[in-house]
XYZ file of C-alpha atoms in Angstrom:
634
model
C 0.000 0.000 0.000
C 3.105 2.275 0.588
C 4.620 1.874 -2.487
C 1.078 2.510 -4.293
C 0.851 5.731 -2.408
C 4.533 6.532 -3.428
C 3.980 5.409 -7.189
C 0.992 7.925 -7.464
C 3.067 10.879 -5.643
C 6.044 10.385 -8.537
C 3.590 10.088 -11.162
C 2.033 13.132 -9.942
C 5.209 15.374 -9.939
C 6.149 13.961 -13.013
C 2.902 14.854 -14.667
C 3.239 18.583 -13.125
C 6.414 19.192 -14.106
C 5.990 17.408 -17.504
C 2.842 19.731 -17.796
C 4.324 22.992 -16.465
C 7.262 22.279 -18.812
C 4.642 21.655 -21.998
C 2.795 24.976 -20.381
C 6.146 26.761 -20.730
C 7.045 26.087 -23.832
C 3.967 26.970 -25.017
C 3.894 30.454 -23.300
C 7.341 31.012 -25.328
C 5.892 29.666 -28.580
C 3.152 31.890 -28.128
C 5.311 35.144 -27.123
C 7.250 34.554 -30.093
C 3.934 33.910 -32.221
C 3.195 37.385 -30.525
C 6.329 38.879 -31.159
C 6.623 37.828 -34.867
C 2.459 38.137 -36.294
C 1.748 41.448 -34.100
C 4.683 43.424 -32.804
C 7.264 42.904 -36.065
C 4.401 42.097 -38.230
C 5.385 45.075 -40.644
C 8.776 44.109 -41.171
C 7.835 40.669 -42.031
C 5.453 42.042 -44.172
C 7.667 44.354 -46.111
C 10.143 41.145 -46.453
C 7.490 39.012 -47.625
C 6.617 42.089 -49.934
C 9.880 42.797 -51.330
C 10.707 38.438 -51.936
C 7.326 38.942 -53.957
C 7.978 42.532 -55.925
C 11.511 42.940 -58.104
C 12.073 45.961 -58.596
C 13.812 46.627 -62.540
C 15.704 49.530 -63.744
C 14.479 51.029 -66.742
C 16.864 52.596 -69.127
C 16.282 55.699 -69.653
C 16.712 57.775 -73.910
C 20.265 59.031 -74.522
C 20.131 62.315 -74.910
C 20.867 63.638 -78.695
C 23.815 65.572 -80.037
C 22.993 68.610 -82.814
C 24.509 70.818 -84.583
C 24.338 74.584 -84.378
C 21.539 74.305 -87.107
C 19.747 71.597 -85.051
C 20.541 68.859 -87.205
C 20.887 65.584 -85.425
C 24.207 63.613 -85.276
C 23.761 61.122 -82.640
C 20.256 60.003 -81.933
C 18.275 56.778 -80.752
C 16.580 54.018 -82.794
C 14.506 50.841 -82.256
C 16.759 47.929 -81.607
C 15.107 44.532 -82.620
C 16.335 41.476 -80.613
C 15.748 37.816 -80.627
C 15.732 36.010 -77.041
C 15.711 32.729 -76.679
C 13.833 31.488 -73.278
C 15.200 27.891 -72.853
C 12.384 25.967 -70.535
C 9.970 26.853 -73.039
C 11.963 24.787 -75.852
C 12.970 21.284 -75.727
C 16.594 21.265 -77.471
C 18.023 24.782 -77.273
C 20.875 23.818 -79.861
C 18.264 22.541 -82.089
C 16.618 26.004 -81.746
C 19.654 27.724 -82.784
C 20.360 25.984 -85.454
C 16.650 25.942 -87.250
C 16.647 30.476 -86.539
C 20.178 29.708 -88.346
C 18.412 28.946 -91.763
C 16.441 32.120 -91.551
C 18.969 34.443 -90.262
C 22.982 34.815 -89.948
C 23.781 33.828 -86.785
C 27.900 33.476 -86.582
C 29.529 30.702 -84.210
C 30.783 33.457 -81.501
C 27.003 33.979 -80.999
C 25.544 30.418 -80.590
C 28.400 29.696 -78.217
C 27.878 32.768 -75.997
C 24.266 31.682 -76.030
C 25.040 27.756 -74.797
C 27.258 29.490 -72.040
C 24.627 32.142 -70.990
C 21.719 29.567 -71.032
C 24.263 26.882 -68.512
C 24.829 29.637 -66.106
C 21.358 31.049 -65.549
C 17.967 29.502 -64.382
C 15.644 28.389 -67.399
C 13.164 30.997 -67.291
C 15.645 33.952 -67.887
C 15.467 35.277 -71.193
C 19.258 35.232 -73.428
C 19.768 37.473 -76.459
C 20.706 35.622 -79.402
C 21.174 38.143 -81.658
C 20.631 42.351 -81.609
C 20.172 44.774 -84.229
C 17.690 42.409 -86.724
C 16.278 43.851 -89.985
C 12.807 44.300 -90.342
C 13.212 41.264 -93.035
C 15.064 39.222 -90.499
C 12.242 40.121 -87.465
C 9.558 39.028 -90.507
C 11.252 35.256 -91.175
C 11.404 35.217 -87.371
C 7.473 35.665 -86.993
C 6.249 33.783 -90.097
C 8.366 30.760 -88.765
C 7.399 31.304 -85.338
C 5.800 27.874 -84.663
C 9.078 26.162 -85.688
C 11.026 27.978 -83.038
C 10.113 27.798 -80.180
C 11.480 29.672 -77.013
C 12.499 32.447 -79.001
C 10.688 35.793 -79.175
C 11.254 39.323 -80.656
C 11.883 42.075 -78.026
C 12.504 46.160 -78.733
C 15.316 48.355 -77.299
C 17.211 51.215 -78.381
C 20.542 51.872 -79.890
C 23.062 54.529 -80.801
C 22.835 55.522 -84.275
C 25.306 58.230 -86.048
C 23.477 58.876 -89.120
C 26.527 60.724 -90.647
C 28.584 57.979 -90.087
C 32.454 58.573 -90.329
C 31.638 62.432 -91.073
C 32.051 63.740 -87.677
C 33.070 60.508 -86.108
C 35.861 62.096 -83.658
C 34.502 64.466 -82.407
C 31.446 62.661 -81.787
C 33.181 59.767 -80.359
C 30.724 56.504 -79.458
C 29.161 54.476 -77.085
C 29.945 50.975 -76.217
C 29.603 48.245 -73.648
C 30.723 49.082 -69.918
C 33.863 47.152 -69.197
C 34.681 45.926 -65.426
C 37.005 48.836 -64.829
C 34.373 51.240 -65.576
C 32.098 49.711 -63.397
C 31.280 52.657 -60.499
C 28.780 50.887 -58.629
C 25.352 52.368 -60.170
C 23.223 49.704 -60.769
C 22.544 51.507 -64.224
C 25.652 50.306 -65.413
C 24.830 46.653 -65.008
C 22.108 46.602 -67.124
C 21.900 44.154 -69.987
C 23.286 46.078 -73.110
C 23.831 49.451 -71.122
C 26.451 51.586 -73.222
C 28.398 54.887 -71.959
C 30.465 57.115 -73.819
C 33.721 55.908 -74.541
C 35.299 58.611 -76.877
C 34.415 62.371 -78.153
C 31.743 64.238 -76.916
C 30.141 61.143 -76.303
C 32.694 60.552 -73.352
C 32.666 64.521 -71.861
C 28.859 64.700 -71.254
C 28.314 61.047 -70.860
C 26.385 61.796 -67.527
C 24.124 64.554 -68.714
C 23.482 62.335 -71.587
C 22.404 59.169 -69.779
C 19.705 60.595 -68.132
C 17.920 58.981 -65.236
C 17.014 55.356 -65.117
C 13.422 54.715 -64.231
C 11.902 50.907 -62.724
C 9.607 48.502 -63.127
C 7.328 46.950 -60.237
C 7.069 43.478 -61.304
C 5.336 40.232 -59.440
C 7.506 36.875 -59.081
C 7.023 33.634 -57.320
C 9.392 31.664 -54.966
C 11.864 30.829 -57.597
C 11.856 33.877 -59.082
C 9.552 33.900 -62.192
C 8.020 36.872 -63.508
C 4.400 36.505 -62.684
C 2.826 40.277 -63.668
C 4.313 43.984 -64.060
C 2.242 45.969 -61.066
C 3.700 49.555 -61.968
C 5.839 51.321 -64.434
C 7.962 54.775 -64.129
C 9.784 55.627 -67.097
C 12.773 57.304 -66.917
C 14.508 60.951 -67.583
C 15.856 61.294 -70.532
C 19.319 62.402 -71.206
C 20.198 66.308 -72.067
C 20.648 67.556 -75.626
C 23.950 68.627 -76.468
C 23.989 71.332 -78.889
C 27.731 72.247 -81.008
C 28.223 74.825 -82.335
C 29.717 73.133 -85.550
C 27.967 73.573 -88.858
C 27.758 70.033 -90.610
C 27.196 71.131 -93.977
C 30.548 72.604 -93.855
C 31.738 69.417 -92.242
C 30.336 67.353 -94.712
C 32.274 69.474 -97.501
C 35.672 69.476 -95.426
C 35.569 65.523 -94.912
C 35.029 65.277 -98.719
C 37.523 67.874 -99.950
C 40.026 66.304 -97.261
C 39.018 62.535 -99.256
C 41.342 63.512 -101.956
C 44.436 63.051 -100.122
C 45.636 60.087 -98.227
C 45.677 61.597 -94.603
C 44.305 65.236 -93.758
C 43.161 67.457 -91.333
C 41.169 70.781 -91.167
C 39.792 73.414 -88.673
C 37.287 76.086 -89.558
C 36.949 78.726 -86.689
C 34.979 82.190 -85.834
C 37.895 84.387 -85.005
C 35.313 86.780 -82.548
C 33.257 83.966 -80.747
C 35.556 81.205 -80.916
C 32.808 78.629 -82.379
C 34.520 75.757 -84.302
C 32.916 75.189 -87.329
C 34.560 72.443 -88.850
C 37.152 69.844 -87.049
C 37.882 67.070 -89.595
C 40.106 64.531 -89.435
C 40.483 62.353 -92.754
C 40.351 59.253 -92.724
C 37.691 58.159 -89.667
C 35.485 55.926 -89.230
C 32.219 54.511 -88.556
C 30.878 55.067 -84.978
C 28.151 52.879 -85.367
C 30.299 49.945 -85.942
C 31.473 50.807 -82.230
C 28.120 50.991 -80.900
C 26.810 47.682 -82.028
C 30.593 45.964 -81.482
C 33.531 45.994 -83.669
C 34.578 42.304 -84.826
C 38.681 41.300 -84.509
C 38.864 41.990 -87.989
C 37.406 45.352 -88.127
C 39.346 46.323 -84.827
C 42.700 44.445 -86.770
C 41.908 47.151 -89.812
C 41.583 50.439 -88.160
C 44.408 49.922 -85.373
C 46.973 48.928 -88.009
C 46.466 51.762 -90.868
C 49.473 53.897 -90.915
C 47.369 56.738 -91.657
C 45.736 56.314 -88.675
C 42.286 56.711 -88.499
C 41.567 56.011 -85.173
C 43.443 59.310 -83.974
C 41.700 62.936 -84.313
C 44.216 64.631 -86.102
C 43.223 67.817 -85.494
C 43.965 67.824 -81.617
C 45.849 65.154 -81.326
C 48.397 65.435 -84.409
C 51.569 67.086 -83.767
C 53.154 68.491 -87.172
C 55.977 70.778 -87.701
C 54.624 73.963 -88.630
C 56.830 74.725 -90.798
C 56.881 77.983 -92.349
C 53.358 78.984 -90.728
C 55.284 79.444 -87.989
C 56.880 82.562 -89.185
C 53.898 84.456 -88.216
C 55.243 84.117 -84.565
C 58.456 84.935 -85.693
C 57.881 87.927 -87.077
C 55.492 88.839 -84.169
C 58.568 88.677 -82.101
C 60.720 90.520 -83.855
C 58.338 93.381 -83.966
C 57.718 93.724 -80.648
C 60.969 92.780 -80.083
C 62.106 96.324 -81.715
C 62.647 95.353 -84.875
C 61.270 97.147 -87.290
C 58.816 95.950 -90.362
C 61.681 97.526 -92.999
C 64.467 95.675 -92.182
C 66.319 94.240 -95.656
C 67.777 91.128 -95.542
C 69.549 89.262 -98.899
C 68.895 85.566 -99.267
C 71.183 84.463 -101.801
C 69.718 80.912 -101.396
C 71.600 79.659 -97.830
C 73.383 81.325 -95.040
C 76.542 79.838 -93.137
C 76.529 79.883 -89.372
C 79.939 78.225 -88.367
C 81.045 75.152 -89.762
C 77.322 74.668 -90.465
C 75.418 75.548 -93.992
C 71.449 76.898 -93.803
C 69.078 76.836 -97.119
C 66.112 78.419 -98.363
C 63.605 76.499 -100.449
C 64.360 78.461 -103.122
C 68.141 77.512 -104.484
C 68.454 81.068 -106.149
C 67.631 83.061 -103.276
C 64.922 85.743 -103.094
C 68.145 88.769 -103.375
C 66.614 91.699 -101.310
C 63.928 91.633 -98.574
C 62.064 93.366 -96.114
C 59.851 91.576 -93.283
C 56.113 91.808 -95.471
C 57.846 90.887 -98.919
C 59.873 87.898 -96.081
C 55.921 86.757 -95.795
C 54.941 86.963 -99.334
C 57.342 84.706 -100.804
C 58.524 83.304 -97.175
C 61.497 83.763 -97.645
C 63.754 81.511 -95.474
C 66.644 83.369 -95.262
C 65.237 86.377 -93.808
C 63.179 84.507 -90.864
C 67.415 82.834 -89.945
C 68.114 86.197 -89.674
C 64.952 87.433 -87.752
C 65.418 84.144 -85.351
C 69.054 84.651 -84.584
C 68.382 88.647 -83.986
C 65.425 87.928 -81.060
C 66.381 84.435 -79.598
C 64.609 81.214 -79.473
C 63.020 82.699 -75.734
C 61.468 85.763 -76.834
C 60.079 83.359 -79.946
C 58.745 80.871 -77.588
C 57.100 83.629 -75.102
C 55.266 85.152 -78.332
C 54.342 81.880 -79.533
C 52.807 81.157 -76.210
C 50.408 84.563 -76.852
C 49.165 82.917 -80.361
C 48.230 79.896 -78.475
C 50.703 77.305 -79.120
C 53.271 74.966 -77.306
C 50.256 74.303 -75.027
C 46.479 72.415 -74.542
C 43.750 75.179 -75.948
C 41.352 73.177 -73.869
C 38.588 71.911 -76.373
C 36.885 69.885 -73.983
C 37.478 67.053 -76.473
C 39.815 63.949 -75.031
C 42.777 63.350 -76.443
C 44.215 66.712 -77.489
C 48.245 66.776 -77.351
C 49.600 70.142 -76.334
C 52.527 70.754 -78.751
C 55.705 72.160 -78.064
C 57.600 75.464 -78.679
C 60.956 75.189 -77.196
C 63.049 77.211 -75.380
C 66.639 77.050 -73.886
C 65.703 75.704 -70.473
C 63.347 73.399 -72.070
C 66.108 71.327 -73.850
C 68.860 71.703 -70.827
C 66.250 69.722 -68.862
C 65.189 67.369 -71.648
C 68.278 66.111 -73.141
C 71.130 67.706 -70.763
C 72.522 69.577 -73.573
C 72.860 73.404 -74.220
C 70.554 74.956 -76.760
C 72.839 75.450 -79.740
C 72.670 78.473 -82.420
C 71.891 76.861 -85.510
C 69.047 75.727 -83.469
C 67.794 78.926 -83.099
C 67.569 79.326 -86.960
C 65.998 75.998 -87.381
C 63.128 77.100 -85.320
C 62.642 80.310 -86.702
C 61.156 78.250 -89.959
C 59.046 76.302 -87.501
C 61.053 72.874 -87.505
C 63.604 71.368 -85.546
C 61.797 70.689 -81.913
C 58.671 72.838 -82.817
C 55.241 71.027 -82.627
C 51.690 72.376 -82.946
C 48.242 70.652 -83.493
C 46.150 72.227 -86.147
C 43.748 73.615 -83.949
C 46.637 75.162 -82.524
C 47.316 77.303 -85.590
C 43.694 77.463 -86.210
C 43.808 79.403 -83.241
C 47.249 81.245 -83.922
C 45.558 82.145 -86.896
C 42.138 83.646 -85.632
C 44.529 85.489 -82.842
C 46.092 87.522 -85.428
C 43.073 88.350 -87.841
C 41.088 89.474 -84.601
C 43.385 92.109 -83.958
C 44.964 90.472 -81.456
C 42.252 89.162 -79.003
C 43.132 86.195 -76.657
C 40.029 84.185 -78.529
C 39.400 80.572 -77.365
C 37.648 77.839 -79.016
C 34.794 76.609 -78.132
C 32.618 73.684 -79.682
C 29.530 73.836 -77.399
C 26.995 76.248 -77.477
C 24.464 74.579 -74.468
C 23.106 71.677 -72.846
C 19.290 71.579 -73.143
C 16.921 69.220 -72.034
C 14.037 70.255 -74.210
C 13.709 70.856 -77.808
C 15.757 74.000 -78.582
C 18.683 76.687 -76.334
C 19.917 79.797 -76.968
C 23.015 80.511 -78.258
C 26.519 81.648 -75.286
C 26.583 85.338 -75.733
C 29.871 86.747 -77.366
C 32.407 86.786 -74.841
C 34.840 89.666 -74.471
C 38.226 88.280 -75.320
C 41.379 89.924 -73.693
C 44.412 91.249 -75.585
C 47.206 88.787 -75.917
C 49.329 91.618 -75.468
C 50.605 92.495 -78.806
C 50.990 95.877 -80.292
C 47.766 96.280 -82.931
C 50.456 97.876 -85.592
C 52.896 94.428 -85.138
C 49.651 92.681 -85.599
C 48.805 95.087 -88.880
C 52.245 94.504 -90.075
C 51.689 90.651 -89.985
C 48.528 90.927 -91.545
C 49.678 92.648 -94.697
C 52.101 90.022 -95.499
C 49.671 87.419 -95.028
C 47.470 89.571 -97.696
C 50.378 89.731 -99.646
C 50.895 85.892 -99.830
C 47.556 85.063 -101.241
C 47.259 88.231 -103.421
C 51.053 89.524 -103.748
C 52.352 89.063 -107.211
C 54.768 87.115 -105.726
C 52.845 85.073 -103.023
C 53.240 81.511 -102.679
C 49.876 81.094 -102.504
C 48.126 83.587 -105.351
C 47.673 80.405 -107.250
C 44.924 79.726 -104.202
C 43.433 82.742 -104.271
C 39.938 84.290 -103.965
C 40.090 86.795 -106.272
C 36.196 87.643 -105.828
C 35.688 90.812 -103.437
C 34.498 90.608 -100.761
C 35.934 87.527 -100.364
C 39.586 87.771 -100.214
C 42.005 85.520 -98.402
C 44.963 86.144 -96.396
C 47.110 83.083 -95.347
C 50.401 81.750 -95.212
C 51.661 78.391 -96.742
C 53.513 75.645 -94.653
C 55.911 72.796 -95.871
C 57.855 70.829 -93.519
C 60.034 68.107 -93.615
C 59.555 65.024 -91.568
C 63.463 64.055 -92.100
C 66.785 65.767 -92.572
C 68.216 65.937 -96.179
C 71.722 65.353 -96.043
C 74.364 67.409 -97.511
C 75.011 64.809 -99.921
C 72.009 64.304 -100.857
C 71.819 67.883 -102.377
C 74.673 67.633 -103.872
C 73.587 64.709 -105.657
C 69.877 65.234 -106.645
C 67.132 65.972 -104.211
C 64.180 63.523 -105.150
C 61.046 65.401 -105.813
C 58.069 64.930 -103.379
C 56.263 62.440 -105.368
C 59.242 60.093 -105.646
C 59.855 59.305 -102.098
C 57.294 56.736 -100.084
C 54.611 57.907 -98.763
C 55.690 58.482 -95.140
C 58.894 60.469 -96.287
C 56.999 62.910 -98.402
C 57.416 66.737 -96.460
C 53.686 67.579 -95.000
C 51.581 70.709 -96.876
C 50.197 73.040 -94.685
C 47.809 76.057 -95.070
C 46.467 79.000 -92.211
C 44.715 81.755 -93.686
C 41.153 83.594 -92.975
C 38.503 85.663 -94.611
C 37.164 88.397 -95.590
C 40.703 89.858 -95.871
C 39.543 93.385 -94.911
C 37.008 92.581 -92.203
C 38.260 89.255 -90.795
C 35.308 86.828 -89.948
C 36.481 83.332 -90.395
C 40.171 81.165 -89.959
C 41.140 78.269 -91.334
C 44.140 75.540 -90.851
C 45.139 72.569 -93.193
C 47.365 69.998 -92.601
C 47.992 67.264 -95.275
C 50.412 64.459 -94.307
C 52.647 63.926 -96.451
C 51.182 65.440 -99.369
C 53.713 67.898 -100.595
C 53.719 71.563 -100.503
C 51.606 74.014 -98.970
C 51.167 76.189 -101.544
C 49.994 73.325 -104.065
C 48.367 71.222 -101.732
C 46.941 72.625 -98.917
C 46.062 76.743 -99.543
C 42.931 75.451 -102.357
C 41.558 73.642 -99.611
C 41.688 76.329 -97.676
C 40.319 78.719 -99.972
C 37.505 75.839 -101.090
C 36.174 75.419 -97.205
C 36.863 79.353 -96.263
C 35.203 80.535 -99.437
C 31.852 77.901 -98.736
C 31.802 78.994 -94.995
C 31.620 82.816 -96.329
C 28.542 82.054 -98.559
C 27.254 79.713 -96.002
C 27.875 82.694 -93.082
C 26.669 80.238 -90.052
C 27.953 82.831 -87.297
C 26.052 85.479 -89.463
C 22.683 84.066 -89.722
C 22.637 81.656 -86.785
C 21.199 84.170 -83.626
C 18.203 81.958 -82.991
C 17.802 78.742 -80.761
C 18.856 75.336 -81.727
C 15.694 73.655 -82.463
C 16.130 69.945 -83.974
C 15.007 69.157 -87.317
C 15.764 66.836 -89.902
C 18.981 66.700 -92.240
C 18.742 70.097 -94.220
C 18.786 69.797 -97.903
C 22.460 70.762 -99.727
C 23.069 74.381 -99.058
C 24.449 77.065 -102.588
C 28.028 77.681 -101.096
C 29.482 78.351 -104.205
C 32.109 77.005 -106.697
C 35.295 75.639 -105.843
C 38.315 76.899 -107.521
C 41.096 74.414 -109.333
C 44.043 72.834 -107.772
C 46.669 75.156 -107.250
């Protein structure tokens, strides 16, 4: 009886305490039920809300580039894709090849496809091919039934419809690489392309715009069940230039004629850049929808470079356009406009011998008739009498030996030397004969043909400190005003040592001897002043003129001296500069001054500072504008 009363006591205890413990564990199950359904229930909600709702970026329109007229040079256009969704057909490969027999579909496609469609789930869509024509989307959707998992989806891409014309400065979009990546989630986006070159690379922020998103409904493994809201994005800003692309269209096919050639058309008051061409280019749209090896293999191994912008970033000697600066520095240097030099064809300075182009000599000159028919001789003389410093401190006023800041990547700033330069370069003195080497603008000198685009407009203003500029706004509507005229500061030259230089640059395209009156525009009001430029891109050897010279046209290609022209217009009332640079093409005079006089006397008839006082407001390619006859080769 005891151990019955005993048994029932430890079953009792055991019960309570098996009890309480059940009772306690339920009180905690239920304080956490509490704590998780009332007191956190809007976190949980908003996690449950956010597994449920993606959230997808949207890109957002590229903003377009125009030209001071408004015509459009980079815009946006419908990109038709094929995607391939591999759960919804049974043999992906088989897939691929049957869209093969209605479309091109190269082997570095199908096998990024096969990659792509191993590494992600089933149900994510893979681009199979971009850019389809609307005969390609058409065999896609008549065949439809025999290919299935693949659909037709719309996007937009960059398009440059003039092509090479205005390629660098443009520039182009392309695909972000990893070292571009900045951590905006824009950037990951399937297809996303920033601006890798150009203008295309200096706004590429105002340009992109803002991304919108995309509310969409998925289930647990992440299938898109149902778009709940859409906000479209902000599109990108306008950039307006202030170039004029009928009279880009005109340089790029006057600058066709020669191998390799450059030109710069510039306001000499406002500083606008008209033209910058660079010849040859390329097409930016290849770049936009991705250059093949072979196309990359072509353009990065043409020794006339087409890749490179010529006109900021190729470094010529000036040759004898450089004597402007010369002569600049003599005269405020003290010397006077009337001091006679002889050129009997070469000077001696020591042991070594100095020639002028011409073999005879030019006999007796003074500093305007030294311009006219450019005379070597007489710029030796003018070099050794003022010193390579003074020269370089002169040339530094004009605008070259340094970066005129064109807000353009790539530009190269030149170089004018001077006698500390070279003591720190090389560790060797400046020598004399130096001095007279530079005077004709060769030797060490190096300028970019913007550079003497702007050397140019310095001296036909009058002497105003002008700066280029190539943009006149960003707008994110449909039209801007044009920058008001800025007021330009002197560059600190006398105006009569300006006037001085001016007449001898009259006096070459209309002198009766001028090396360029073969070039020039003999219709008034439309008279050019300019200089001619030849330089040599090696050293002809005393022997070698004592033997026979080879003429220009005999030599390869990449020996031949370079032809360069400067010169602006009207003559009287000075409107509009100019600089040509042909590589290798010969002499200035023959070669370079009638394109200058072609593009100088089309931008006079065409008059876009002039006319242009209005907004930019986008329209459509204009039709061919009446800028008048071009004159023969001279």
């Amino acid at each position: 009886m005891y151990r019955d009363n005993a048994r029932t006591k430890s079953f009792t205890r055991r019960t309570a305490l098996i009890g309480g413990g059940m009772l306690a564990m339920f009180g905690v199950l239920a304080a956490r039920m509490y704590q998780l359904q009332v007191l956190e229930s809007r976190r949980y909600k908003l996690l449950a809300e956010e597994n449920r709702i993606h959230l997808r970026l949207l890109p957002p329109p590229r903003g377009r580039i125009l030209d001071r007229h408004g015509e459009l040079l980079a815009i946006n256009r419908d990109n038709y894709r094929v995607f391939v969704v591999p759960e919804e057909t049974p043999d992906v490969e088989a897939t691929l090849d049957a869209l093969a027999r209605f479309i091109e579909l190269p082997e570095r496609d199908r096998k990024r496809v096969l990659r792509e469609v191993r590494r992600n789930r089933g149900f994510v869509p893979v681009a199979v091919r971009e850019n389809l024509t609307w005969e390609e989307v058409a065999r896609i959707e008549v065949n439809a039934p025999d290919l299935p998992g693949l659909s037709i989806d719309v996007g937009q891409t960059r398009e440059y419809p003039e092509g090479a014309t205005a390629a660098h400065l443009l520039g182009y979009v392309a695909a972000v690489s990893e070292a571009e990546q900045t951590g905006e989630p824009m950037l990951n986006l399937p297809g996303f392309r920033i601006g890798k070159n150009g203008v295309e690379k200096v706004h590429d922020l105002p340009l992109r715009g803002k991304a919108g998103n995309s509310q969409l409904e998925v289930n647990a493994v992440g299938r898109v069940m149902r778009e709940l809201a859409r906000q479209e994005g902000q599109p990108g800003q306008d950039v307006a230039l202030t170039l004029d692309m009928g009279l880009q269209r005109r340089a790029m096919e006057r600058l066709a004629q020669e191998a390799a050639a450059t030109a710069v058309v510039m306001d000499v008051n406002s500083g606008d850049v008209l033209v910058m061409a660079s010849s040859p280019s390329y097409d930016p749209n290849a770049f936009a929808r991705g250059l093949t090896p072979e196309e990359w293999g072509q353009l990065s191994t043409d020794e006339r470079t087409p890749l490179i912008n010529k006109a900021i970033a190729g470094l010529y000697a000036p040759g004898s356009t450089f004597k402007l600066a010369v002569a600049l520095a003599a005269l405020e240097s003290g010397i006077g406009s009337d001091l006679r030099t002889f050129c009997r064809g070469q000077v001696d300075l020591g042991s070594a011998r100095f020639h002028c182009w011409k073999k005879g000599g030019h006999g007796s000159l003074d500093m305007i008739s030294g311009i006219e028919q450019s005379c070597d001789v007489y710029f030796y003389e003018l070099a050794r009498r003022v010193g390579v410093d003074r020269i370089a401190a002169t040339s530094a006023r004009l605008g070259l030996g340094r970066k005129v800041d064109i807000e353009v990547p790539g530009e190269k700033p030149g170089l004018v030397p001077t006698r500390a330069w070279k003591l720190a370069a090389t560790g060797v003195p400046w020598q004399p004969g130096e001095t007279l080497v530079t005077g004709i603008g060769q030797g060490f000198v190096l300028a970019t043909p913007l550079q003497l685009a702007v050397m140019t407009a310095r001296v036909a203003n009058g002497g105003k400190a002008v700066v280029p500029r190539l943009y006149r706004d960003m707008v994110r509507g449909e039209s801007s005003a044009p920058k008001p005229m800025p007021e330009w500061p002197s560059i600190g030259v006398s105006e009569a040592a300006i006037a001085v230089v001016q007449r001898g640059m009259w006096a070459v395209s209309n002198g009766t001897r001028g090396t360029a009156r073969g070039a020039r525009i003999a219709k008034e009001p439309f008279e050019m002043a300019g200089k001619t430029g030849t330089s040599q891109v090696r050293r002809i050897t005393r022997r070698e003129r004592e033997t026979r010279v080879l003429k220009n046209e005999e030599k390869p290609w990449n020996e031949r001296d370079h032809a360069l022209f400067v010169g602006y217009v009207p003559a009287a009332q000075p409107r509009y500069a100019a600089a040509v640079v042909v590589e290798h093409g010969g002499g200035g005079a023959a070669v370079a001054a009638p394109i200058v006089r072609d593009l100088l006397l089309a931008t006079q008839r065409a008059d876009p500072s002039g006319r242009d006082r209005g907004p930019v407001v986008a329209s459509e390619r204009p039709g061919p504008r009446d800028e008048g006859p071009g004159g023969s080769r001279g």
